Backbone as a ProteinNet text record, in pm:
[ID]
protein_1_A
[PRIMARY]
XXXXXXXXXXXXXXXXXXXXXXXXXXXXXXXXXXXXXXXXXXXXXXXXXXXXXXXXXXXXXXXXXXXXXXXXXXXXXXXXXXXXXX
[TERTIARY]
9588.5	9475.9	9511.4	9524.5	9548.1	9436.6	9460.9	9352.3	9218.8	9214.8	9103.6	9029	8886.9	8837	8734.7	8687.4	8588	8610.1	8593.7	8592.4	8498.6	8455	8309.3	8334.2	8423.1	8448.4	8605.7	8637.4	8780.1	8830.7	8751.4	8759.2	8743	8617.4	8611.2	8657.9	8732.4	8707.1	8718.1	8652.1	8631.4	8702.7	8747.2	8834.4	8814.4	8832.7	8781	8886.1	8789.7	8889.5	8866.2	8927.8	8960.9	8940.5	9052	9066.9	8995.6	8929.8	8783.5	8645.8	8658.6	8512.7	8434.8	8484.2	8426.1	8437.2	8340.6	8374.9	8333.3	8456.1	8490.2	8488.7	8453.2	8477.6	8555.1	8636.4	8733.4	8737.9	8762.3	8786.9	8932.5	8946.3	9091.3	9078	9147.8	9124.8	9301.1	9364	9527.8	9515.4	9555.1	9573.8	9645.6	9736	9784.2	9741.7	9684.5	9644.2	9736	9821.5	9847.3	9780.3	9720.2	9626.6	9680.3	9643.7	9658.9	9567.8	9535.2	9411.2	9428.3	9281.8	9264.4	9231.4	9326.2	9302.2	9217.2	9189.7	9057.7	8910	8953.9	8790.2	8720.3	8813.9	8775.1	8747.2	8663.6	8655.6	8789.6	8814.8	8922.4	8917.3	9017.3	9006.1	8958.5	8907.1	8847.9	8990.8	8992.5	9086.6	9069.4	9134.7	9089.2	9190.9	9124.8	9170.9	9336.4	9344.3	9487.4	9620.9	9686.3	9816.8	9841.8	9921.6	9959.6	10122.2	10141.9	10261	10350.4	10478.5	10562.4	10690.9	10750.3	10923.8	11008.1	11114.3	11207.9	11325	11368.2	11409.7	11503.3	11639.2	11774.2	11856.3	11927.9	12052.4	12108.6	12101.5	12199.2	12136.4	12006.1	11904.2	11887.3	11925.6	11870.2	11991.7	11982.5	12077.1	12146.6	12271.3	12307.9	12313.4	12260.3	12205.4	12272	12326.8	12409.5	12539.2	12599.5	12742	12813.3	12883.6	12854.3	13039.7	13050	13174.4	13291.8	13212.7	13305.1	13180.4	13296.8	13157.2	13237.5	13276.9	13302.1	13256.2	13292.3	13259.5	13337.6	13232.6	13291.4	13279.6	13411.1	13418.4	13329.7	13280.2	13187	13237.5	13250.6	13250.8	13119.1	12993.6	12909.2	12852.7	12769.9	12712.6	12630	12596.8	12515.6	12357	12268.2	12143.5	12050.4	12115	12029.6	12122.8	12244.2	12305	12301.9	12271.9	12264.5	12155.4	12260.2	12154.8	12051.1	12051.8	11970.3	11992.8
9280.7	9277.7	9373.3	9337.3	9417.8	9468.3	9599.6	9650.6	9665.5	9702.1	9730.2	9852.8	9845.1	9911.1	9942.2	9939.5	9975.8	9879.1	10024.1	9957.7	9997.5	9837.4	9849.3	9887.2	9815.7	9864.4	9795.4	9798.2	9809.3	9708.7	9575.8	9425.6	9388.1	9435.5	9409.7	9517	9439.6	9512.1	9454.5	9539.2	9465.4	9501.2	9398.4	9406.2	9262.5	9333.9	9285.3	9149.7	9028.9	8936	8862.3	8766.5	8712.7	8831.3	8882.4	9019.6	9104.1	9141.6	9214.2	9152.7	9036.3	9018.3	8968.1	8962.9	8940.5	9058.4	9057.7	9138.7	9067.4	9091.4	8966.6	9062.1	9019.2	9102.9	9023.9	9065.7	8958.7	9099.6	8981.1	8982.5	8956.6	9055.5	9037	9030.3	8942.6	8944.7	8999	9025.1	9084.8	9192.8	9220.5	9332.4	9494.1	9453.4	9510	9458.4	9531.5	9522.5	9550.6	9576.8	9586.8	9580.7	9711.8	9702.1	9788.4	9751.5	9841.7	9903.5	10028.3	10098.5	10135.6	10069.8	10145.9	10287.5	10365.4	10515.1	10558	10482.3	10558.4	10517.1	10442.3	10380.9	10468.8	10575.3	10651.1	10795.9	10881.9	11020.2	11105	11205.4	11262.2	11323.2	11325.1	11434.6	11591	11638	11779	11833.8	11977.2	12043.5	12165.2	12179.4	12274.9	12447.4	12512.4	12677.1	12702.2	12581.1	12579.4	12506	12550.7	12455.9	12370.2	12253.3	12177.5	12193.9	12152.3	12149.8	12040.9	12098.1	11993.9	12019	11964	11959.3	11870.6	11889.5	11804	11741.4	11592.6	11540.7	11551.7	11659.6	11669.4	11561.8	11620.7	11523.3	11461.8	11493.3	11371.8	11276.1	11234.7	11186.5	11064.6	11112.6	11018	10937.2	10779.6	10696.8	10688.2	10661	10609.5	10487.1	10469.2	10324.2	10250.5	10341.4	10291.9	10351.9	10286.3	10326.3	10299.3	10373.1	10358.4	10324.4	10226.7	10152.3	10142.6	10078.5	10097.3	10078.7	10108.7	10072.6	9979.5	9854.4	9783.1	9764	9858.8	9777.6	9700.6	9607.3	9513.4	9535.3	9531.8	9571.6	9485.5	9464.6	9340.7	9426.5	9294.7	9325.1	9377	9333.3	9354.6	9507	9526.4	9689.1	9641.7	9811.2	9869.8	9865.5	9839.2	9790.1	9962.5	10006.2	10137.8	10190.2	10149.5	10212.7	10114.1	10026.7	9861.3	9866.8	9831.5	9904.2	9795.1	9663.2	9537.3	9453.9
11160.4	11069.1	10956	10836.8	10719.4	10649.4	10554.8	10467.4	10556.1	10675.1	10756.5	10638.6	10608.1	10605.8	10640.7	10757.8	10875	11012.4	11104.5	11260.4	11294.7	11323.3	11400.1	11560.1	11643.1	11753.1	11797.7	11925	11938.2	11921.8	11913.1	11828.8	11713.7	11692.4	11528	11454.4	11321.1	11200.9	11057.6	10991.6	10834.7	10782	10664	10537.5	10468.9	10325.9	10179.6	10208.4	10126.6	10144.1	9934.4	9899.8	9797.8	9689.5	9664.8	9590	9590.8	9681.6	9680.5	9669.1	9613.9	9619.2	9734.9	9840.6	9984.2	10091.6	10151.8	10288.8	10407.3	10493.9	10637.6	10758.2	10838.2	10991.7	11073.9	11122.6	11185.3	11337.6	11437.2	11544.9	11635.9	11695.6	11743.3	11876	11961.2	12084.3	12166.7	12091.8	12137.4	12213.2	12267	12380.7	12320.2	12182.3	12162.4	11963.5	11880	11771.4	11676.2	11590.1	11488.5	11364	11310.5	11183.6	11043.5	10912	10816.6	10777.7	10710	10724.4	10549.2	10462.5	10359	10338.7	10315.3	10297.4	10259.3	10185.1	10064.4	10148.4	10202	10259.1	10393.4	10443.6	10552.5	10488.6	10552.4	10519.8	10582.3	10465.5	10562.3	10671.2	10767.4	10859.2	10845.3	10950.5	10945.9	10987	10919.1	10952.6	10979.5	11143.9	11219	11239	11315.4	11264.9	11281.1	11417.3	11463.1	11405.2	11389.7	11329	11382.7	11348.1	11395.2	11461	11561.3	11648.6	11599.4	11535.8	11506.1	11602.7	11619.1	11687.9	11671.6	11622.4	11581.7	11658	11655.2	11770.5	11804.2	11843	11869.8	11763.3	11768.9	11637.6	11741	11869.4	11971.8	11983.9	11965.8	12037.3	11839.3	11767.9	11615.5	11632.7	11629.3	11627.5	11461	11469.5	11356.5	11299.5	11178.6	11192.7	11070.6	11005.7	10882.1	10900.5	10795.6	10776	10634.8	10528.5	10451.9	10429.2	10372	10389.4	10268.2	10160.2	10006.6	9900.2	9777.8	9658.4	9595	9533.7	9431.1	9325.8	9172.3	9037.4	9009.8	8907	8867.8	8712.1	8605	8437	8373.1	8323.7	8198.3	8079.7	7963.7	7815.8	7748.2	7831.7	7811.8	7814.3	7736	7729.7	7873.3	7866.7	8015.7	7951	8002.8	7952.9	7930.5	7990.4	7909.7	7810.5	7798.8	7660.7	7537.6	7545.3	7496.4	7332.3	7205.9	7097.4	7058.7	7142	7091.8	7187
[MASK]
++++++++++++++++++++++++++++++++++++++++++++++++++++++++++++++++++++++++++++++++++++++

């Protein structure tokens, strides 16, 4: 369910439909929900006396997921479009 902006309960929720000018309540019956949440449409969180607990995940433990292999240019006669006088 995308652009949720209000949950009525752990099934329903609303979001704006034909560019905004509608509001829809749609119902999900999945076990497992996937939703997007308009930011602006919720109050922010309260923020409390205690910090928040962060920890960071071992470098053994972050997969590598890229690899960065070659670069190929290619010459053109043509100018470069930000140096380009017309």
């Amino acid at each position: 369910v995308s652009d949720v902006i209000d949950i009525e309960s752990p099934e329903v929720f609303v979001r704006p439909i034909y560019a905004g000018n509608a509001i829809t309540k749609v119902k999900s019956k999945d076990p497992i929900k996937i939703i997007t949440i308009r930011g602006t449409a919720f109050h922010p969180a309260e923020v409390s006396d205690t910090e928040a607990i962060l920890e960071s995940a071992p470098d053994a433990e972050k997969p590598i997921l890229t690899e960065w292999i070659s670069e190929e240019l290619q010459k053109s006669d043509r100018p470069e479009l930000d140096s380009a006088t017309k």
